Amino acid sequence: MANEDIFKKIIAHAKEYGFVFQSSELFDGLAAVYDYGQYGVELKKNIMDYWWKSMVQYHENIVGLDAAIFMHPNVWKSSGHVDAFNDPLIDNKDSKKRYRADELIEDHIEKIQNKIQKEVNKARKKFGEDFDEAKFRGTQPRVIKYTEQIVDIKKRMVDALEKEDLKALKQLIEDLEISDPVSGSKNWTDVRQFNLMFATQMGTTGEETGKLYLRPETAQGIFVNYLNVQKTGRMKIPFGIAQIGKAFRNEIVARQFIFRMREFEQMEMQFFVRPGTEKEWFEYWKEQRMQWHLNMGIAGENYRFHEHDKLAHYANAAFDIEFEFPMGFKELEGIHSRTDYDLSAHQKFTGKKIQYYDNEVNTGYVPYVVETSIGLDRTFLALLTAAYQEEKLEGGSERVMMKIPPFLAPVKAAILPLVKKDGLPEKAREIMDSLKYDYMCFYEEKDTIGKRYRRMDAIGTPYCITVDHQTLEDNTVTIRERDSMQQDRIPIEKIAGIIAERIRVKR
Ligand code: GAP
């Protein structure tokens, strides 16, 4: 199945089974804004818990924070976002579609990379076990030519972005003969800078002084609370502050479901370190964060690191963890070395000292920061992508199963009386009442048992507990495991232990 078709199916499934709805659908929808439905909200909450525990609960030197979305407008002047949080946009005059100029160029680079990969795959097939990929990449003329092209394009793009030379950016698009992916037209407007922050008004005067921004990243709430937390928590460097919260960006191109939204949620952690140790911590967090993803049980080949070509205005090193979404490998999380950029900027702007006195080296300094920043919604989409499975079953029937890692599944166990009579619902309710205080359970007695199993498969419920007539005689039930569909008969008192074991978070 083409990736585009899979993406469409995932989006349709997310709606049909109450994971994600278009915002304000009743009013024809609001672009790039989404609502999470009854199962979506559970999955989202479980991802948040997993992140929070792994950051705050398992690290004695990381504490949490919940800063307000509204902040003093000068925070964003001081942080550089008012001047520099821009995307270069370009319009196609024929299709009237708007694009990010740098993304058009990156997509072009990706196409050349795909050509290289094709050559490599062909050669591997031809030479079999003797194939030396590194040697092939370094000697095959076509591959060398493509690689040089990529280096040249990246250099021109980064130069243009760093110098904010919008003419050069457009020239590059024209030189590469990049066409509109929708219409094929090469009739482009000039490139313009576009600030991504949403502004709103505080109070009723309507004057410029009341202008507020909806935060485009949660990180600044952490920076402006650095002193509060460090002092009241008596925190010693190295230490971290973690936060989960909404962020808002007026994205130019927002047409990839919950991948690029205008209102989204970030899970960010700022790790404050002694200057000079930031490289070491950067490597530590790169490895830790990749492990966090792998611990979900999704195959490692779905992830890769990508080093930034152009650094954000605050960073001196940056890697993304990319995930293979249906539209290809794309950014899921960023790990950034932000130096002392933000704290120093706020110190300068406010005139208030933001220093740490380090007793170990008997000196005071502005701490350096290594940041890990992951999109909650993108993690959600990554999970849906990895989980969505269509299966042909014996006897010719089919099922759609969401192979969500059990510890993240919205519902852990469904309690299903085989029939709606003979005292089975009452017995099933007893079991439901004994389990529901420990984890999310679902009770259902409507429809055939087969249909009920399918519905639970479709939302990723790892266990179905069926109460039948034998239950009334010997206090046993059947427990059906989602992936294998295997059913075992077990005593009622063993249910809780079996489920608890399976839904434990892996570390
Ligand atoms: N504080 C650093 C920062 O905000 P970023 O790379 O701009 O860095 C971090 O964003 C993460 O937030 C991204 O890796 C992505 O997962 C998520 N994110 C960014 N923009 C988003 C959007 N428009 N929709 C959904 N998630 C987004």
Coordinates of C-alpha atoms and ligand atoms in Angstrom, one line a residue:
M1 CA 0.0 0.0 0.0
A2 CA 1.3 3.5 -0.8
N3 CA 2.4 5.5 2.1
E4 CA -0.2 8.2 1.3
D5 CA -2.9 5.6 1.5
I6 CA -1.7 4.4 4.8
F7 CA -1.6 7.9 6.2
K8 CA -5.2 8.4 5.0
K9 CA -6.3 5.2 6.7
I10 CA -4.6 6.2 10.0
I11 CA -6.3 9.6 9.9
A12 CA -9.7 8.0 9.2
H13 CA -9.1 5.3 11.9
A14 CA -8.1 8.0 14.4
K15 CA -11.4 9.7 13.8
E16 CA -13.7 6.7 13.6
Y17 CA -12.4 5.3 17.0
G18 CA -12.3 8.5 19.0
F19 CA -8.6 9.3 19.0
V20 CA -8.5 12.6 17.1
F21 CA -11.1 14.9 15.7
Q22 CA -10.7 18.1 13.5
S23 CA -11.3 21.1 15.8
S24 CA -14.7 22.8 15.3
E25 CA -15.7 20.2 12.8
L26 CA -19.3 21.2 13.2
F27 CA -18.3 24.6 11.8
D28 CA -16.3 23.1 8.9
G29 CA -13.1 22.8 10.9
L30 CA -10.2 25.1 11.9
A31 CA -7.1 24.4 9.9
A32 CA -4.2 22.7 11.7
V33 CA -6.0 22.5 15.0
Y34 CA -7.2 19.2 16.4
D35 CA -9.1 17.8 19.4
Y36 CA -8.3 14.5 21.1
G37 CA -11.3 12.2 21.6
Q38 CA -12.1 9.7 24.4
Y39 CA -9.3 7.3 23.5
G40 CA -6.9 9.9 22.2
V41 CA -6.9 11.7 25.5
E42 CA -6.0 8.5 27.4
L43 CA -3.2 7.7 25.0
K44 CA -1.9 11.3 25.2
K45 CA -2.1 11.2 29.0
N46 CA -0.2 7.9 29.1
I47 CA 2.6 9.3 26.9
M48 CA 2.9 12.3 29.1
D49 CA 3.1 10.1 32.2
Y50 CA 5.8 8.0 30.6
W51 CA 7.8 11.1 29.7
W52 CA 7.2 12.7 33.1
K53 CA 8.2 9.6 35.0
S54 CA 11.3 9.0 33.0
M55 CA 12.4 12.6 33.4
V56 CA 11.3 13.8 36.8
Q57 CA 10.6 10.6 38.8
Y58 CA 13.6 8.6 37.7
H59 CA 16.1 11.5 37.9
E60 CA 16.7 12.9 41.4
N61 CA 18.2 16.1 39.9
I62 CA 15.3 17.0 37.6
V63 CA 12.2 18.7 38.9
G64 CA 8.9 19.8 37.2
L65 CA 7.3 23.1 36.5
D66 CA 4.0 24.3 35.1
A67 CA 4.5 27.9 33.9
A68 CA 1.6 30.0 32.4
I69 CA 1.2 30.3 28.7
F70 CA 1.0 34.1 28.9
M71 CA 4.3 35.7 29.7
H72 CA 5.6 39.3 29.8
P73 CA 5.9 40.4 26.2
N74 CA 9.5 41.5 26.8
V75 CA 10.5 37.8 27.4
W76 CA 10.1 37.3 23.7
K77 CA 12.0 40.4 22.8
S78 CA 14.8 39.3 25.1
S79 CA 14.8 35.7 23.9
G80 CA 15.1 36.8 20.3
H81 CA 11.8 35.4 19.2
V82 CA 10.3 38.7 18.1
D83 CA 13.2 39.4 15.8
A84 CA 14.3 35.9 14.7
F85 CA 11.5 33.3 15.1
N86 CA 10.7 33.4 11.4
D87 CA 10.2 31.0 8.6
P88 CA 11.0 32.0 5.0
L89 CA 7.8 31.6 3.0
I90 CA 7.2 31.4 -0.7
D91 CA 4.0 31.3 -2.7
N92 CA 3.3 29.6 -6.0
K93 CA 1.6 32.1 -8.2
D94 CA -0.4 29.5 -10.2
S95 CA -1.5 27.0 -7.5
K96 CA -1.7 29.8 -4.8
K97 CA -0.1 27.3 -2.4
R98 CA 2.3 28.6 0.2
Y99 CA 5.5 26.7 1.2
R100 CA 8.5 27.1 3.5
A101 CA 11.3 27.9 1.1
D102 CA 13.8 25.8 3.2
E103 CA 11.5 22.8 3.2
L104 CA 11.1 22.9 -0.6
I105 CA 14.9 22.8 -0.8
E106 CA 15.2 20.0 1.8
D107 CA 12.6 17.9 -0.1
H108 CA 14.8 18.3 -3.2
I109 CA 17.8 17.1 -1.2
E110 CA 15.8 14.2 0.0
K111 CA 15.1 13.2 -3.6
I112 CA 18.8 13.2 -4.4
Q113 CA 19.5 11.2 -1.3
N114 CA 16.9 8.7 -2.5
K115 CA 18.8 8.4 -5.8
I116 CA 22.0 7.6 -3.9
Q117 CA 20.1 5.0 -1.8
K118 CA 18.8 3.4 -5.0
E119 CA 22.3 3.1 -6.4
V120 CA 23.5 1.6 -3.1
N121 CA 20.7 -0.9 -3.0
K122 CA 21.3 -2.0 -6.6
A123 CA 25.0 -2.5 -5.9
R124 CA 24.3 -4.4 -2.7
K125 CA 22.0 -6.8 -4.6
K126 CA 24.7 -7.3 -7.3
F127 CA 27.7 -7.9 -5.0
G128 CA 26.0 -9.6 -2.1
E129 CA 28.0 -10.3 1.0
D130 CA 31.2 -8.8 -0.5
F131 CA 29.6 -5.3 -0.8
D132 CA 31.5 -2.5 0.9
E133 CA 29.1 0.4 1.1
A134 CA 31.6 3.0 2.4
K135 CA 34.0 2.2 -0.5
F136 CA 31.1 2.3 -3.0
R137 CA 29.9 5.7 -1.8
G138 CA 33.5 7.0 -2.0
T139 CA 34.3 5.7 -5.5
Q140 CA 31.1 5.3 -7.6
P141 CA 31.1 8.4 -10.0
R142 CA 27.3 8.9 -10.0
V143 CA 27.1 8.6 -6.2
I144 CA 30.0 11.1 -5.8
K145 CA 28.3 13.5 -8.2
Y146 CA 25.0 13.3 -6.2
T147 CA 26.9 13.7 -2.9
E148 CA 28.7 16.8 -4.2
Q149 CA 25.4 18.2 -5.3
I150 CA 23.9 17.8 -1.8
V151 CA 26.9 19.4 -0.2
D152 CA 26.7 22.4 -2.5
I153 CA 22.9 22.8 -2.1
K154 CA 23.2 22.6 1.7
K155 CA 26.0 25.1 1.8
R156 CA 24.0 27.6 -0.4
M157 CA 20.9 27.1 1.7
V158 CA 22.6 27.5 5.1
D159 CA 24.5 30.6 3.9
A160 CA 21.3 32.2 2.6
L161 CA 19.4 31.4 5.8
E162 CA 22.1 32.6 8.1
K163 CA 22.5 35.8 6.2
E164 CA 18.7 36.1 5.9
D165 CA 19.4 36.6 2.2
L166 CA 16.0 35.9 0.8
K167 CA 17.0 36.7 -2.8
A168 CA 19.6 34.0 -2.6
L169 CA 17.1 31.5 -1.3
K170 CA 14.8 32.2 -4.2
Q171 CA 17.7 32.0 -6.7
L172 CA 18.5 28.5 -5.3
I173 CA 14.9 27.3 -5.8
E174 CA 15.0 28.6 -9.4
D175 CA 18.5 27.1 -10.1
L176 CA 17.4 23.7 -8.8
E177 CA 14.2 24.0 -10.9
I178 CA 12.0 23.1 -8.0
S179 CA 8.4 23.0 -8.9
D180 CA 5.2 23.2 -6.8
P181 CA 4.6 19.6 -5.6
V182 CA 0.9 20.1 -6.2
S183 CA 0.7 21.8 -9.6
G184 CA 4.2 21.3 -11.0
S185 CA 4.4 25.0 -11.7
K186 CA 7.7 26.9 -11.3
N187 CA 6.1 30.3 -11.1
W188 CA 7.2 31.5 -7.7
T189 CA 6.8 34.8 -5.7
D190 CA 9.8 36.3 -3.8
V191 CA 10.7 34.7 -0.5
R192 CA 9.4 36.7 2.6
Q193 CA 10.1 36.3 6.3
F194 CA 7.1 35.4 8.4
N195 CA 7.1 35.5 12.2
L196 CA 5.4 32.5 13.7
M197 CA 4.2 33.9 17.0
F198 CA 0.5 34.5 17.6
A199 CA -0.2 37.8 19.3
T200 CA -3.2 38.7 21.4
Q201 CA -4.3 41.6 23.6
M202 CA -4.4 41.8 27.4
G203 CA -6.9 44.2 28.9
T204 CA -9.4 46.4 27.0
T205 CA -7.4 49.4 25.9
G206 CA -6.2 47.9 22.6
E207 CA -2.9 49.7 22.9
E208 CA 0.4 48.2 21.9
T209 CA 1.4 48.0 25.6
G210 CA -1.2 45.3 26.1
K211 CA 0.2 43.1 23.4
L212 CA 0.9 39.5 24.5
Y213 CA 2.2 36.5 22.6
L214 CA 1.0 32.9 22.9
R215 CA 4.2 31.1 23.8
P216 CA 5.8 29.4 20.8
E217 CA 7.9 27.1 23.1
T218 CA 7.5 26.2 26.7
A219 CA 11.2 26.6 27.3
Q220 CA 11.0 30.3 28.2
G221 CA 8.8 29.5 31.1
I222 CA 11.6 27.4 32.5
F223 CA 14.3 30.0 31.8
V224 CA 12.4 32.8 33.6
N225 CA 11.8 30.5 36.6
Y226 CA 15.4 29.2 36.7
L227 CA 16.3 31.3 39.8
N228 CA 13.0 30.5 41.6
V229 CA 13.4 26.8 41.2
Q230 CA 17.2 26.7 41.8
K231 CA 16.8 28.7 45.1
T232 CA 13.7 27.2 46.5
G233 CA 14.6 23.6 45.5
R234 CA 18.3 24.2 46.6
M235 CA 19.3 22.6 43.3
K236 CA 22.9 21.9 42.5
I237 CA 24.3 22.0 39.0
P238 CA 23.9 19.8 37.0
F239 CA 20.1 19.8 37.3
G240 CA 17.1 20.0 35.1
I241 CA 13.6 21.5 35.0
A242 CA 10.9 19.7 33.0
Q243 CA 7.6 21.0 31.7
I244 CA 4.7 19.8 29.6
G245 CA 2.5 22.3 28.0
K246 CA 0.8 24.0 25.0
A247 CA 2.8 26.0 22.5
F248 CA 1.4 27.9 19.5
R249 CA 2.9 28.7 16.1
N250 CA 1.3 30.3 13.1
E251 CA 2.7 27.6 10.8
I252 CA 2.8 28.5 7.2
V253 CA 2.4 25.0 5.9
A254 CA 0.2 22.9 8.1
R255 CA -1.4 20.1 6.2
Q256 CA 0.0 16.9 7.7
F257 CA -2.6 16.1 10.3
I258 CA -1.2 16.4 13.9
F259 CA 2.4 16.5 12.6
R260 CA 2.3 20.3 12.2
M261 CA -0.3 22.0 14.2
R262 CA -0.9 25.6 15.1
E263 CA -1.7 24.7 18.7
F264 CA 0.3 21.8 20.0
E265 CA 1.9 20.4 23.1
Q266 CA 5.6 20.1 24.0
M267 CA 7.5 18.1 26.6
E268 CA 10.7 20.0 27.3
M269 CA 13.5 19.7 29.7
Q270 CA 16.3 22.3 30.3
F271 CA 19.4 20.8 31.8
F272 CA 21.6 23.4 33.5
V273 CA 25.3 22.6 33.4
R274 CA 28.7 24.1 34.1
P275 CA 30.2 25.9 31.0
G276 CA 32.6 23.5 29.3
T277 CA 30.7 20.4 30.2
E278 CA 27.8 21.0 27.8
K279 CA 29.2 18.7 25.0
E280 CA 29.4 15.7 27.4
W281 CA 25.8 16.4 28.6
F282 CA 24.6 16.9 25.0
E283 CA 25.9 13.4 24.1
Y284 CA 24.4 11.9 27.4
W285 CA 20.9 13.3 26.6
K286 CA 21.1 12.3 22.9
E287 CA 21.6 8.7 24.0
Q288 CA 19.0 8.9 26.9
R289 CA 16.3 10.3 24.7
M290 CA 16.8 7.7 21.9
Q291 CA 16.6 5.0 24.5
W292 CA 13.3 6.5 25.8
H293 CA 11.9 6.0 22.3
L294 CA 13.2 2.5 21.9
N295 CA 11.8 1.5 25.3
M296 CA 8.3 1.9 23.8
G297 CA 9.1 -1.3 21.9
I298 CA 8.9 0.3 18.4
A299 CA 11.7 -1.1 16.1
G300 CA 14.9 0.9 16.1
E301 CA 14.9 1.2 12.3
N302 CA 12.0 3.7 12.5
Y303 CA 14.3 6.2 14.2
R304 CA 17.4 8.1 13.2
F305 CA 19.5 11.1 14.3
H306 CA 19.7 14.1 12.0
E307 CA 22.2 16.9 12.6
H308 CA 20.9 20.4 12.0
D309 CA 22.4 22.2 9.0
K310 CA 21.0 25.5 10.1
L311 CA 21.0 26.2 13.9
A312 CA 18.2 28.0 15.6
H313 CA 19.1 31.5 16.8
Y314 CA 19.8 30.2 20.3
A315 CA 21.8 27.0 19.6
N316 CA 25.4 26.0 19.1
A317 CA 24.7 22.3 18.4
A318 CA 21.5 20.5 17.6
F319 CA 20.4 17.0 16.6
D320 CA 16.9 15.8 15.8
I321 CA 15.6 12.4 16.5
E322 CA 13.6 11.6 13.4
F323 CA 10.9 9.1 13.0
E324 CA 9.7 7.4 9.8
F325 CA 6.2 8.8 9.5
P326 CA 4.1 7.9 6.5
M327 CA 5.4 11.0 4.7
G328 CA 9.0 9.9 5.4
F329 CA 11.6 10.5 8.1
K330 CA 10.7 13.7 9.9
E331 CA 11.6 15.5 13.2
L332 CA 10.1 14.1 16.3
E333 CA 12.4 15.5 19.0
G334 CA 15.1 18.1 19.2
I335 CA 18.2 18.0 21.4
H336 CA 19.8 21.4 21.5
S337 CA 22.9 22.9 23.1
R338 CA 21.6 26.4 23.9
T339 CA 24.7 27.6 25.6
D340 CA 24.0 30.5 28.1
Y341 CA 22.1 32.3 25.3
D342 CA 18.7 32.6 27.0
L343 CA 19.8 33.2 30.6
S344 CA 22.4 35.7 29.6
A345 CA 19.9 37.5 27.4
H346 CA 17.3 37.7 30.2
Q347 CA 20.1 38.9 32.6
K348 CA 21.0 41.6 30.2
F349 CA 17.5 42.7 29.4
T350 CA 16.3 42.8 33.0
G351 CA 19.5 43.9 34.6
K352 CA 19.0 41.2 37.2
K353 CA 21.8 38.8 38.0
I354 CA 21.2 35.2 36.9
Q355 CA 24.3 33.5 38.3
Y356 CA 25.1 30.2 39.9
Y357 CA 27.9 30.0 42.5
D358 CA 29.6 26.7 42.0
N359 CA 31.3 25.6 45.2
E360 CA 33.2 22.8 43.5
V361 CA 35.2 25.2 41.3
N362 CA 34.8 28.2 43.5
T363 CA 33.4 30.4 40.8
G364 CA 30.1 32.0 39.7
Y365 CA 28.7 31.7 36.1
V366 CA 25.6 31.8 34.0
P367 CA 24.8 28.1 33.5
Y368 CA 24.9 26.5 30.1
V369 CA 21.8 24.6 28.9
V370 CA 21.2 21.3 27.1
E371 CA 17.6 21.1 26.1
T372 CA 15.5 18.1 25.1
S373 CA 12.3 19.1 23.3
I374 CA 9.7 16.6 22.1
G375 CA 6.3 17.2 20.5
L376 CA 3.6 15.2 22.4
D377 CA 1.4 15.2 19.3
R378 CA 4.2 14.0 17.1
T379 CA 4.9 11.2 19.5
F380 CA 1.2 10.3 19.4
L381 CA 1.3 10.3 15.6
A382 CA 4.5 8.1 15.6
L383 CA 2.7 5.6 17.9
L384 CA -0.4 5.5 15.7
T385 CA 1.9 5.0 12.6
A386 CA 3.8 2.1 14.2
A387 CA 0.7 0.6 15.7
Y388 CA -1.7 0.5 12.8
Q389 CA -2.0 -3.0 11.4
E390 CA -4.4 -4.6 9.0
E391 CA -4.5 -8.4 9.3
K392 CA -6.1 -11.2 7.3
L393 CA -7.4 -13.8 9.7
E394 CA -8.1 -17.5 9.3
G395 CA -11.5 -18.0 7.6
G396 CA -11.0 -14.9 5.4
S397 CA -12.1 -12.2 7.8
E398 CA -10.0 -9.1 8.5
R399 CA -9.2 -7.0 11.5
V400 CA -7.6 -3.6 12.1
M401 CA -5.5 -3.8 15.2
M402 CA -3.6 -1.0 17.0
K403 CA -0.5 -2.6 18.3
I404 CA 0.0 0.2 20.9
P405 CA 2.6 -0.8 23.6
P406 CA 0.4 -2.1 26.4
F407 CA 1.7 0.3 29.0
L408 CA 0.5 3.2 26.8
A409 CA -2.8 1.7 25.6
P410 CA -5.8 3.9 26.3
V411 CA -7.8 0.9 27.8
K412 CA -5.9 -1.9 29.5
A413 CA -8.7 -4.4 29.8
A414 CA -12.2 -4.9 28.5
I415 CA -14.6 -6.8 30.7
L416 CA -17.1 -8.6 28.5
P417 CA -20.0 -10.8 29.7
L418 CA -20.6 -13.4 27.0
V419 CA -24.4 -12.8 27.0
K420 CA -26.6 -10.2 28.6
K421 CA -28.4 -12.6 30.9
D422 CA -28.1 -15.5 33.4
G423 CA -26.2 -13.4 35.9
L424 CA -23.1 -12.9 33.7
P425 CA -23.4 -9.1 33.6
E426 CA -23.5 -9.0 37.4
K427 CA -20.4 -11.2 37.7
A428 CA -18.6 -9.1 35.0
R429 CA -19.4 -5.9 36.9
E430 CA -17.9 -7.4 40.0
I431 CA -14.6 -8.0 38.1
M432 CA -14.8 -4.5 36.6
D433 CA -15.2 -2.9 40.0
S434 CA -12.2 -4.8 41.3
L435 CA -9.9 -3.7 38.5
K436 CA -11.0 -0.2 37.6
Y437 CA -9.2 1.6 40.5
D438 CA -5.9 0.4 39.2
Y439 CA -6.1 1.0 35.5
M440 CA -8.4 2.1 32.7
C441 CA -11.0 -0.7 32.1
F442 CA -14.0 -0.8 29.7
Y443 CA -17.2 -2.7 30.2
E444 CA -19.4 -3.7 27.3
E445 CA -22.3 -6.2 26.9
K446 CA -23.8 -5.1 23.5
D447 CA -23.2 -7.1 20.3
T448 CA -21.6 -10.5 19.7
I449 CA -18.4 -11.2 21.5
G450 CA -16.5 -11.3 18.1
K451 CA -17.6 -7.7 17.3
R452 CA -16.6 -6.6 20.8
Y453 CA -13.2 -8.1 20.4
R454 CA -12.7 -6.3 17.0
R455 CA -13.6 -2.9 18.6
M456 CA -11.1 -3.5 21.4
D457 CA -8.4 -4.5 18.8
A458 CA -9.2 -1.3 16.9
I459 CA -8.4 0.9 20.0
G460 CA -5.4 -1.3 21.0
T461 CA -6.8 -2.8 24.2
P462 CA -4.2 -5.5 25.2
Y463 CA -6.6 -7.8 27.2
C464 CA -10.2 -8.8 26.9
I465 CA -11.7 -10.7 29.9
T466 CA -14.7 -12.7 29.0
V467 CA -17.2 -13.9 31.6
D468 CA -19.2 -17.0 30.6
H469 CA -21.4 -19.6 32.2
Q470 CA -18.4 -21.6 33.5
T471 CA -17.3 -18.4 35.4
L472 CA -20.4 -18.8 37.6
E473 CA -19.4 -22.4 38.4
D474 CA -15.6 -22.2 39.0
N475 CA -14.7 -18.5 39.2
T476 CA -12.5 -18.6 36.0
V477 CA -12.7 -16.4 33.0
T478 CA -11.0 -16.4 29.6
I479 CA -8.3 -13.8 29.0
R480 CA -7.7 -12.9 25.3
E481 CA -4.4 -11.4 24.3
R482 CA -4.7 -8.7 21.6
D483 CA -1.7 -9.5 19.3
S484 CA -1.9 -13.3 19.3
M485 CA -5.6 -13.5 19.9
Q486 CA -4.8 -16.4 22.2
Q487 CA -7.3 -17.2 24.9
D488 CA -6.5 -18.8 28.2
R489 CA -8.7 -19.8 31.0
I490 CA -7.5 -18.3 34.4
P491 CA -8.9 -17.9 37.9
I492 CA -10.4 -14.4 38.5
E493 CA -7.9 -13.7 41.2
K494 CA -5.0 -13.9 38.7
I495 CA -6.3 -11.3 36.3
A496 CA -4.9 -8.3 38.1
G497 CA -1.4 -9.8 38.4
I498 CA -1.2 -10.8 34.7
I499 CA -2.3 -7.4 33.5
A500 CA -0.1 -5.5 35.9
E501 CA 3.0 -7.5 34.7
R502 CA 2.3 -6.8 31.1
I503 CA 1.6 -3.0 31.4
R504 CA 4.7 -2.3 33.5
V505 CA 6.8 0.5 31.9
K506 CA 10.1 -0.9 30.4
R507 CA 13.3 0.9 31.6
Ligands
GAP1 N1 12.4 24.8 22.7 C1 12.9 24.3 21.5 C2 11.9 24.1 20.4 O1 10.8 24.5 20.6 P1 11.6 23.0 18.1 O2 12.4 22.0 17.3 O3 11.1 24.2 17.4 O4 12.4 23.3 19.4 C3 10.5 21.0 19.5 O5 10.3 22.1 18.6 C4 9.5 19.9 19.1 O6 8.2 20.4 19.2 C5 9.7 19.4 17.7 O7 10.7 18.4 17.6 C6 8.3 18.8 17.4 O8 8.2 17.5 17.9 C7 7.4 19.8 18.2 N2 6.8 20.7 17.3 C8 7.3 21.9 16.8 N3 6.5 22.5 16.0 C9 5.3 21.8 16.0 C10 4.1 21.9 15.3 N4 3.8 23.0 14.6 N5 3.1 20.9 15.5 C11 3.4 19.8 16.3 N6 4.6 19.7 16.9 C12 5.5 20.6 16.8

